[in-house]
Amino acid sequence: MLNEMKKMDSILRNIEASSVRASLNGDVGDFISTQQRLNKLNSDFRLMLLKYLEAMEKSGLMLPQR
């Protein structure tokens, strides 16, 4: 799961860079499309991170937050 999280982080960074380039070039359509992809991947990444943390907690490697 950690490797998947690293891959997702790399993808997010690439999309963020694409978004910045589109913004600097004034390409509004590409910017909006890139932002939508980024929002979807951010949601997926957060869900993956939550599942990872829950697995760590269940295995006793991490204490639950109170």
PDB file of N, CA and C in Angstrom:
ATOM      1  N   MET A   1       0.824  -1.189   0.000  1.00  0.00           N
ATOM      2  CA  MET A   1       0.000   0.000   0.000  1.00  0.00           C
ATOM      3  C   MET A   1       0.871   1.256   0.000  1.00  0.00           C
ATOM      4  N   LEU A   2       2.012   1.213   0.668  1.00  0.00           N
ATOM      5  CA  LEU A   2       2.890   2.378   0.717  1.00  0.00           C
ATOM      6  C   LEU A   2       3.396   2.735  -0.682  1.00  0.00           C
ATOM      7  N   ASN A   3       3.715   1.723  -1.488  1.00  0.00           N
ATOM      8  CA  ASN A   3       4.149   1.989  -2.866  1.00  0.00           C
ATOM      9  C   ASN A   3       3.041   2.645  -3.677  1.00  0.00           C
ATOM     10  N   GLU A   4       1.796   2.204  -3.458  1.00  0.00           N
ATOM     11  CA  GLU A   4       0.663   2.814  -4.153  1.00  0.00           C
ATOM     12  C   GLU A   4       0.521   4.278  -3.757  1.00  0.00           C
ATOM     13  N   MET A   5       0.745   4.569  -2.484  1.00  0.00           N
ATOM     14  CA  MET A   5       0.644   5.948  -2.014  1.00  0.00           C
ATOM     15  C   MET A   5       1.742   6.811  -2.635  1.00  0.00           C
ATOM     16  N   LYS A   6       2.936   6.252  -2.774  1.00  0.00           N
ATOM     17  CA  LYS A   6       4.032   6.998  -3.404  1.00  0.00           C
ATOM     18  C   LYS A   6       3.725   7.275  -4.873  1.00  0.00           C
ATOM     19  N   LYS A   7       3.159   6.279  -5.574  1.00  0.00           N
ATOM     20  CA  LYS A   7       2.792   6.472  -6.978  1.00  0.00           C
ATOM     21  C   LYS A   7       1.726   7.558  -7.104  1.00  0.00           C
ATOM     22  N   MET A   8       0.725   7.509  -6.223  1.00  0.00           N
ATOM     23  CA  MET A   8      -0.352   8.495  -6.261  1.00  0.00           C
ATOM     24  C   MET A   8       0.201   9.889  -5.998  1.00  0.00           C
ATOM     25  N   ASP A   9       1.132  10.005  -5.066  1.00  0.00           N
ATOM     26  CA  ASP A   9       1.742  11.300  -4.770  1.00  0.00           C
ATOM     27  C   ASP A   9       2.475  11.833  -5.998  1.00  0.00           C
ATOM     28  N   SER A  10       3.184  10.966  -6.686  1.00  0.00           N
ATOM     29  CA  SER A  10       3.903  11.369  -7.897  1.00  0.00           C
ATOM     30  C   SER A  10       2.929  11.839  -8.976  1.00  0.00           C
ATOM     31  N   ILE A  11       1.844  11.118  -9.144  1.00  0.00           N
ATOM     32  CA  ILE A  11       0.828  11.502 -10.130  1.00  0.00           C
ATOM     33  C   ILE A  11       0.232  12.857  -9.775  1.00  0.00           C
ATOM     34  N   LEU A  12      -0.078  13.057  -8.495  1.00  0.00           N
ATOM     35  CA  LEU A  12      -0.643  14.336  -8.060  1.00  0.00           C
ATOM     36  C   LEU A  12       0.313  15.488  -8.339  1.00  0.00           C
ATOM     37  N   ARG A  13       1.583  15.276  -8.089  1.00  0.00           N
ATOM     38  CA  ARG A  13       2.576  16.333  -8.351  1.00  0.00           C
ATOM     39  C   ARG A  13       2.654  16.666  -9.841  1.00  0.00           C
ATOM     40  N   ASN A  14       2.588  15.644 -10.695  1.00  0.00           N
ATOM     41  CA  ASN A  14       2.620  15.879 -12.140  1.00  0.00           C
ATOM     42  C   ASN A  14       1.390  16.653 -12.610  1.00  0.00           C
ATOM     43  N   ILE A  15       0.233  16.298 -12.066  1.00  0.00           N
ATOM     44  CA  ILE A  15      -0.989  17.002 -12.449  1.00  0.00           C
ATOM     45  C   ILE A  15      -0.951  18.442 -11.950  1.00  0.00           C
ATOM     46  N   GLU A  16      -0.444  18.655 -10.745  1.00  0.00           N
ATOM     47  CA  GLU A  16      -0.321  20.022 -10.240  1.00  0.00           C
ATOM     48  C   GLU A  16       0.587  20.846 -11.149  1.00  0.00           C
ATOM     49  N   ALA A  17       1.676  20.258 -11.613  1.00  0.00           N
ATOM     50  CA  ALA A  17       2.583  20.966 -12.518  1.00  0.00           C
ATOM     51  C   ALA A  17       1.877  21.291 -13.834  1.00  0.00           C
ATOM     52  N   SER A  18       1.066  20.366 -14.340  1.00  0.00           N
ATOM     53  CA  SER A  18       0.300  20.613 -15.564  1.00  0.00           C
ATOM     54  C   SER A  18      -0.676  21.760 -15.364  1.00  0.00           C
ATOM     55  N   SER A  19      -1.280  21.797 -14.193  1.00  0.00           N
ATOM     56  CA  SER A  19      -2.231  22.860 -13.875  1.00  0.00           C
ATOM     57  C   SER A  19      -1.550  24.222 -13.862  1.00  0.00           C
ATOM     58  N   VAL A  20      -0.376  24.281 -13.280  1.00  0.00           N
ATOM     59  CA  VAL A  20       0.371  25.545 -13.228  1.00  0.00           C
ATOM     60  C   VAL A  20       0.750  25.982 -14.639  1.00  0.00           C
ATOM     61  N   ARG A  21       1.217  25.028 -15.462  1.00  0.00           N
ATOM     62  CA  ARG A  21       1.584  25.373 -16.845  1.00  0.00           C
ATOM     63  C   ARG A  21       0.372  25.894 -17.617  1.00  0.00           C
ATOM     64  N   ALA A  22      -0.776  25.232 -17.456  1.00  0.00           N
ATOM     65  CA  ALA A  22      -1.989  25.668 -18.154  1.00  0.00           C
ATOM     66  C   ALA A  22      -2.393  27.060 -17.702  1.00  0.00           C
ATOM     67  N   SER A  23      -2.276  27.309 -16.418  1.00  0.00           N
ATOM     68  CA  SER A  23      -2.622  28.625 -15.879  1.00  0.00           C
ATOM     69  C   SER A  23      -1.691  29.700 -16.436  1.00  0.00           C
ATOM     70  N   LEU A  24      -0.405  29.418 -16.455  1.00  0.00           N
ATOM     71  CA  LEU A  24       0.567  30.391 -16.963  1.00  0.00           C
ATOM     72  C   LEU A  24       0.391  30.649 -18.459  1.00  0.00           C
ATOM     73  N   ASN A  25      -0.055  29.620 -19.183  1.00  0.00           N
ATOM     74  CA  ASN A  25      -0.270  29.765 -20.625  1.00  0.00           C
ATOM     75  C   ASN A  25      -1.633  30.371 -20.950  1.00  0.00           C
ATOM     76  N   GLY A  26      -2.465  30.566 -19.937  1.00  0.00           N
ATOM     77  CA  GLY A  26      -3.785  31.154 -20.147  1.00  0.00           C
ATOM     78  C   GLY A  26      -4.800  30.199 -20.741  1.00  0.00           C
ATOM     79  N   ASP A  27      -4.556  28.903 -20.685  1.00  0.00           N
ATOM     80  CA  ASP A  27      -5.474  27.906 -21.233  1.00  0.00           C
ATOM     81  C   ASP A  27      -6.497  27.524 -20.162  1.00  0.00           C
ATOM     82  N   VAL A  28      -7.610  28.251 -20.138  1.00  0.00           N
ATOM     83  CA  VAL A  28      -8.611  28.079 -19.083  1.00  0.00           C
ATOM     84  C   VAL A  28      -9.242  26.693 -19.125  1.00  0.00           C
ATOM     85  N   GLY A  29      -9.568  26.202 -20.318  1.00  0.00           N
ATOM     86  CA  GLY A  29     -10.189  24.883 -20.437  1.00  0.00           C
ATOM     87  C   GLY A  29      -9.291  23.785 -19.904  1.00  0.00           C
ATOM     88  N   ASP A  30      -8.017  23.838 -20.262  1.00  0.00           N
ATOM     89  CA  ASP A  30      -7.062  22.836 -19.783  1.00  0.00           C
ATOM     90  C   ASP A  30      -6.869  22.966 -18.277  1.00  0.00           C
ATOM     91  N   PHE A  31      -6.861  24.197 -17.792  1.00  0.00           N
ATOM     92  CA  PHE A  31      -6.706  24.427 -16.356  1.00  0.00           C
ATOM     93  C   PHE A  31      -7.868  23.805 -15.585  1.00  0.00           C
ATOM     94  N   ILE A  32      -9.095  24.035 -16.053  1.00  0.00           N
ATOM     95  CA  ILE A  32     -10.277  23.491 -15.368  1.00  0.00           C
ATOM     96  C   ILE A  32     -10.259  21.970 -15.416  1.00  0.00           C
ATOM     97  N   SER A  33      -9.943  21.402 -16.570  1.00  0.00           N
ATOM     98  CA  SER A  33      -9.868  19.947 -16.710  1.00  0.00           C
ATOM     99  C   SER A  33      -8.824  19.361 -15.763  1.00  0.00           C
ATOM    100  N   THR A  34      -7.686  20.010 -15.689  1.00  0.00           N
ATOM    101  CA  THR A  34      -6.607  19.543 -14.815  1.00  0.00           C
ATOM    102  C   THR A  34      -7.022  19.640 -13.359  1.00  0.00           C
ATOM    103  N   GLN A  35      -7.704  20.709 -12.994  1.00  0.00           N
ATOM    104  CA  GLN A  35      -8.164  20.867 -11.616  1.00  0.00           C
ATOM    105  C   GLN A  35      -9.176  19.784 -11.247  1.00  0.00           C
ATOM    106  N   GLN A  36     -10.046  19.423 -12.178  1.00  0.00           N
ATOM    107  CA  GLN A  36     -11.022  18.364 -11.918  1.00  0.00           C
ATOM    108  C   GLN A  36     -10.320  17.027 -11.701  1.00  0.00           C
ATOM    109  N   ARG A  37      -9.321  16.733 -12.529  1.00  0.00           N
ATOM    110  CA  ARG A  37      -8.549  15.491 -12.342  1.00  0.00           C
ATOM    111  C   ARG A  37      -7.830  15.507 -11.002  1.00  0.00           C
ATOM    112  N   LEU A  38      -7.277  16.653 -10.655  1.00  0.00           N
ATOM    113  CA  LEU A  38      -6.551  16.784  -9.395  1.00  0.00           C
ATOM    114  C   LEU A  38      -7.482  16.570  -8.204  1.00  0.00           C
ATOM    115  N   ASN A  39      -8.672  17.138  -8.251  1.00  0.00           N
ATOM    116  CA  ASN A  39      -9.639  16.961  -7.168  1.00  0.00           C
ATOM    117  C   ASN A  39     -10.022  15.498  -6.999  1.00  0.00           C
ATOM    118  N   LYS A  40     -10.243  14.796  -8.116  1.00  0.00           N
ATOM    119  CA  LYS A  40     -10.601  13.374  -8.056  1.00  0.00           C
ATOM    120  C   LYS A  40      -9.458  12.561  -7.451  1.00  0.00           C
ATOM    121  N   LEU A  41      -8.237  12.811  -7.901  1.00  0.00           N
ATOM    122  CA  LEU A  41      -7.103  12.056  -7.373  1.00  0.00           C
ATOM    123  C   LEU A  41      -6.826  12.393  -5.914  1.00  0.00           C
ATOM    124  N   ASN A  42      -7.038  13.633  -5.517  1.00  0.00           N
ATOM    125  CA  ASN A  42      -6.876  13.991  -4.111  1.00  0.00           C
ATOM    126  C   ASN A  42      -7.857  13.207  -3.250  1.00  0.00           C
ATOM    127  N   SER A  43      -9.093  13.066  -3.722  1.00  0.00           N
ATOM    128  CA  SER A  43     -10.085  12.283  -2.985  1.00  0.00           C
ATOM    129  C   SER A  43      -9.645  10.830  -2.878  1.00  0.00           C
ATOM    130  N   ASP A  44      -9.182  10.265  -3.999  1.00  0.00           N
ATOM    131  CA  ASP A  44      -8.707   8.879  -3.999  1.00  0.00           C
ATOM    132  C   ASP A  44      -7.520   8.709  -3.055  1.00  0.00           C
ATOM    133  N   PHE A  45      -6.607   9.681  -3.070  1.00  0.00           N
ATOM    134  CA  PHE A  45      -5.420   9.616  -2.228  1.00  0.00           C
ATOM    135  C   PHE A  45      -5.802   9.675  -0.748  1.00  0.00           C
ATOM    136  N   ARG A  46      -6.725  10.551  -0.403  1.00  0.00           N
ATOM    137  CA  ARG A  46      -7.164  10.646   0.995  1.00  0.00           C
ATOM    138  C   ARG A  46      -7.813   9.350   1.460  1.00  0.00           C
ATOM    139  N   LEU A  47      -8.628   8.745   0.604  1.00  0.00           N
ATOM    140  CA  LEU A  47      -9.270   7.479   0.947  1.00  0.00           C
ATOM    141  C   LEU A  47      -8.223   6.385   1.139  1.00  0.00           C
ATOM    142  N   MET A  48      -7.229   6.335   0.258  1.00  0.00           N
ATOM    143  CA  MET A  48      -6.159   5.347   0.378  1.00  0.00           C
ATOM    144  C   MET A  48      -5.386   5.552   1.681  1.00  0.00           C
ATOM    145  N   LEU A  49      -5.101   6.800   2.008  1.00  0.00           N
ATOM    146  CA  LEU A  49      -4.375   7.109   3.236  1.00  0.00           C
ATOM    147  C   LEU A  49      -5.191   6.699   4.459  1.00  0.00           C
ATOM    148  N   LEU A  50      -6.483   6.960   4.443  1.00  0.00           N
ATOM    149  CA  LEU A  50      -7.348   6.572   5.555  1.00  0.00           C
ATOM    150  C   LEU A  50      -7.345   5.054   5.739  1.00  0.00           C
ATOM    151  N   LYS A  51      -7.453   4.315   4.640  1.00  0.00           N
ATOM    152  CA  LYS A  51      -7.423   2.848   4.720  1.00  0.00           C
ATOM    153  C   LYS A  51      -6.084   2.362   5.274  1.00  0.00           C
ATOM    154  N   TYR A  52      -5.003   2.988   4.854  1.00  0.00           N
ATOM    155  CA  TYR A  52      -3.672   2.630   5.339  1.00  0.00           C
ATOM    156  C   TYR A  52      -3.567   2.865   6.844  1.00  0.00           C
ATOM    157  N   LEU A  53      -4.039   4.018   7.298  1.00  0.00           N
ATOM    158  CA  LEU A  53      -3.976   4.332   8.728  1.00  0.00           C
ATOM    159  C   LEU A  53      -4.857   3.398   9.551  1.00  0.00           C
ATOM    160  N   GLU A  54      -6.019   3.049   9.026  1.00  0.00           N
ATOM    161  CA  GLU A  54      -6.892   2.101   9.721  1.00  0.00           C
ATOM    162  C   GLU A  54      -6.223   0.733   9.827  1.00  0.00           C
ATOM    163  N   ALA A  55      -5.553   0.296   8.768  1.00  0.00           N
ATOM    164  CA  ALA A  55      -4.848  -0.991   8.794  1.00  0.00           C
ATOM    165  C   ALA A  55      -3.715  -0.956   9.812  1.00  0.00           C
ATOM    166  N   MET A  56      -2.998   0.168   9.878  1.00  0.00           N
ATOM    167  CA  MET A  56      -1.916   0.316  10.860  1.00  0.00           C
ATOM    168  C   MET A  56      -2.482   0.238  12.282  1.00  0.00           C
ATOM    169  N   GLU A  57      -3.614   0.877  12.491  1.00  0.00           N
ATOM    170  CA  GLU A  57      -4.240   0.879  13.815  1.00  0.00           C
ATOM    171  C   GLU A  57      -4.684  -0.532  14.197  1.00  0.00           C
ATOM    172  N   LYS A  58      -5.316  -1.242  13.264  1.00  0.00           N
ATOM    173  CA  LYS A  58      -5.800  -2.596  13.537  1.00  0.00           C
ATOM    174  C   LYS A  58      -4.656  -3.562  13.821  1.00  0.00           C
ATOM    175  N   SER A  59      -3.525  -3.361  13.158  1.00  0.00           N
ATOM    176  CA  SER A  59      -2.393  -4.262  13.352  1.00  0.00           C
ATOM    177  C   SER A  59      -1.596  -3.919  14.609  1.00  0.00           C
ATOM    178  N   GLY A  60      -1.973  -2.833  15.281  1.00  0.00           N
ATOM    179  CA  GLY A  60      -1.297  -2.448  16.512  1.00  0.00           C
ATOM    180  C   GLY A  60      -0.041  -1.631  16.298  1.00  0.00           C
ATOM    181  N   LEU A  61       0.224  -1.246  15.061  1.00  0.00           N
ATOM    182  CA  LEU A  61       1.417  -0.452  14.774  1.00  0.00           C
ATOM    183  C   LEU A  61       1.210   1.032  15.059  1.00  0.00           C
ATOM    184  N   MET A  62      -0.050   1.396  15.283  1.00  0.00           N
ATOM    185  CA  MET A  62      -0.351   2.794  15.553  1.00  0.00           C
ATOM    186  C   MET A  62      -1.499   2.846  16.552  1.00  0.00           C
ATOM    187  N   LEU A  63      -1.397   3.721  17.510  1.00  0.00           N
ATOM    188  CA  LEU A  63      -2.461   3.866  18.495  1.00  0.00           C
ATOM    189  C   LEU A  63      -3.579   4.725  17.929  1.00  0.00           C
ATOM    190  N   PRO A  64      -4.826   4.387  18.260  1.00  0.00           N
ATOM    191  CA  PRO A  64      -5.937   5.213  17.771  1.00  0.00           C
ATOM    192  C   PRO A  64      -5.887   6.605  18.387  1.00  0.00           C
ATOM    193  N   GLN A  65      -6.326   7.596  17.624  1.00  0.00           N
ATOM    194  CA  GLN A  65      -6.393   8.956  18.157  1.00  0.00           C
ATOM    195  C   GLN A  65      -7.656   9.102  18.975  1.00  0.00           C
ATOM    196  N   ARG A  66      -7.537   9.839  20.032  1.00  0.00           N
ATOM    197  CA  ARG A  66      -8.706  10.064  20.896  1.00  0.00           C
ATOM    198  C   ARG A  66      -9.021  11.524  20.948  1.00  0.00           C
TER     199      ARG A  66
END
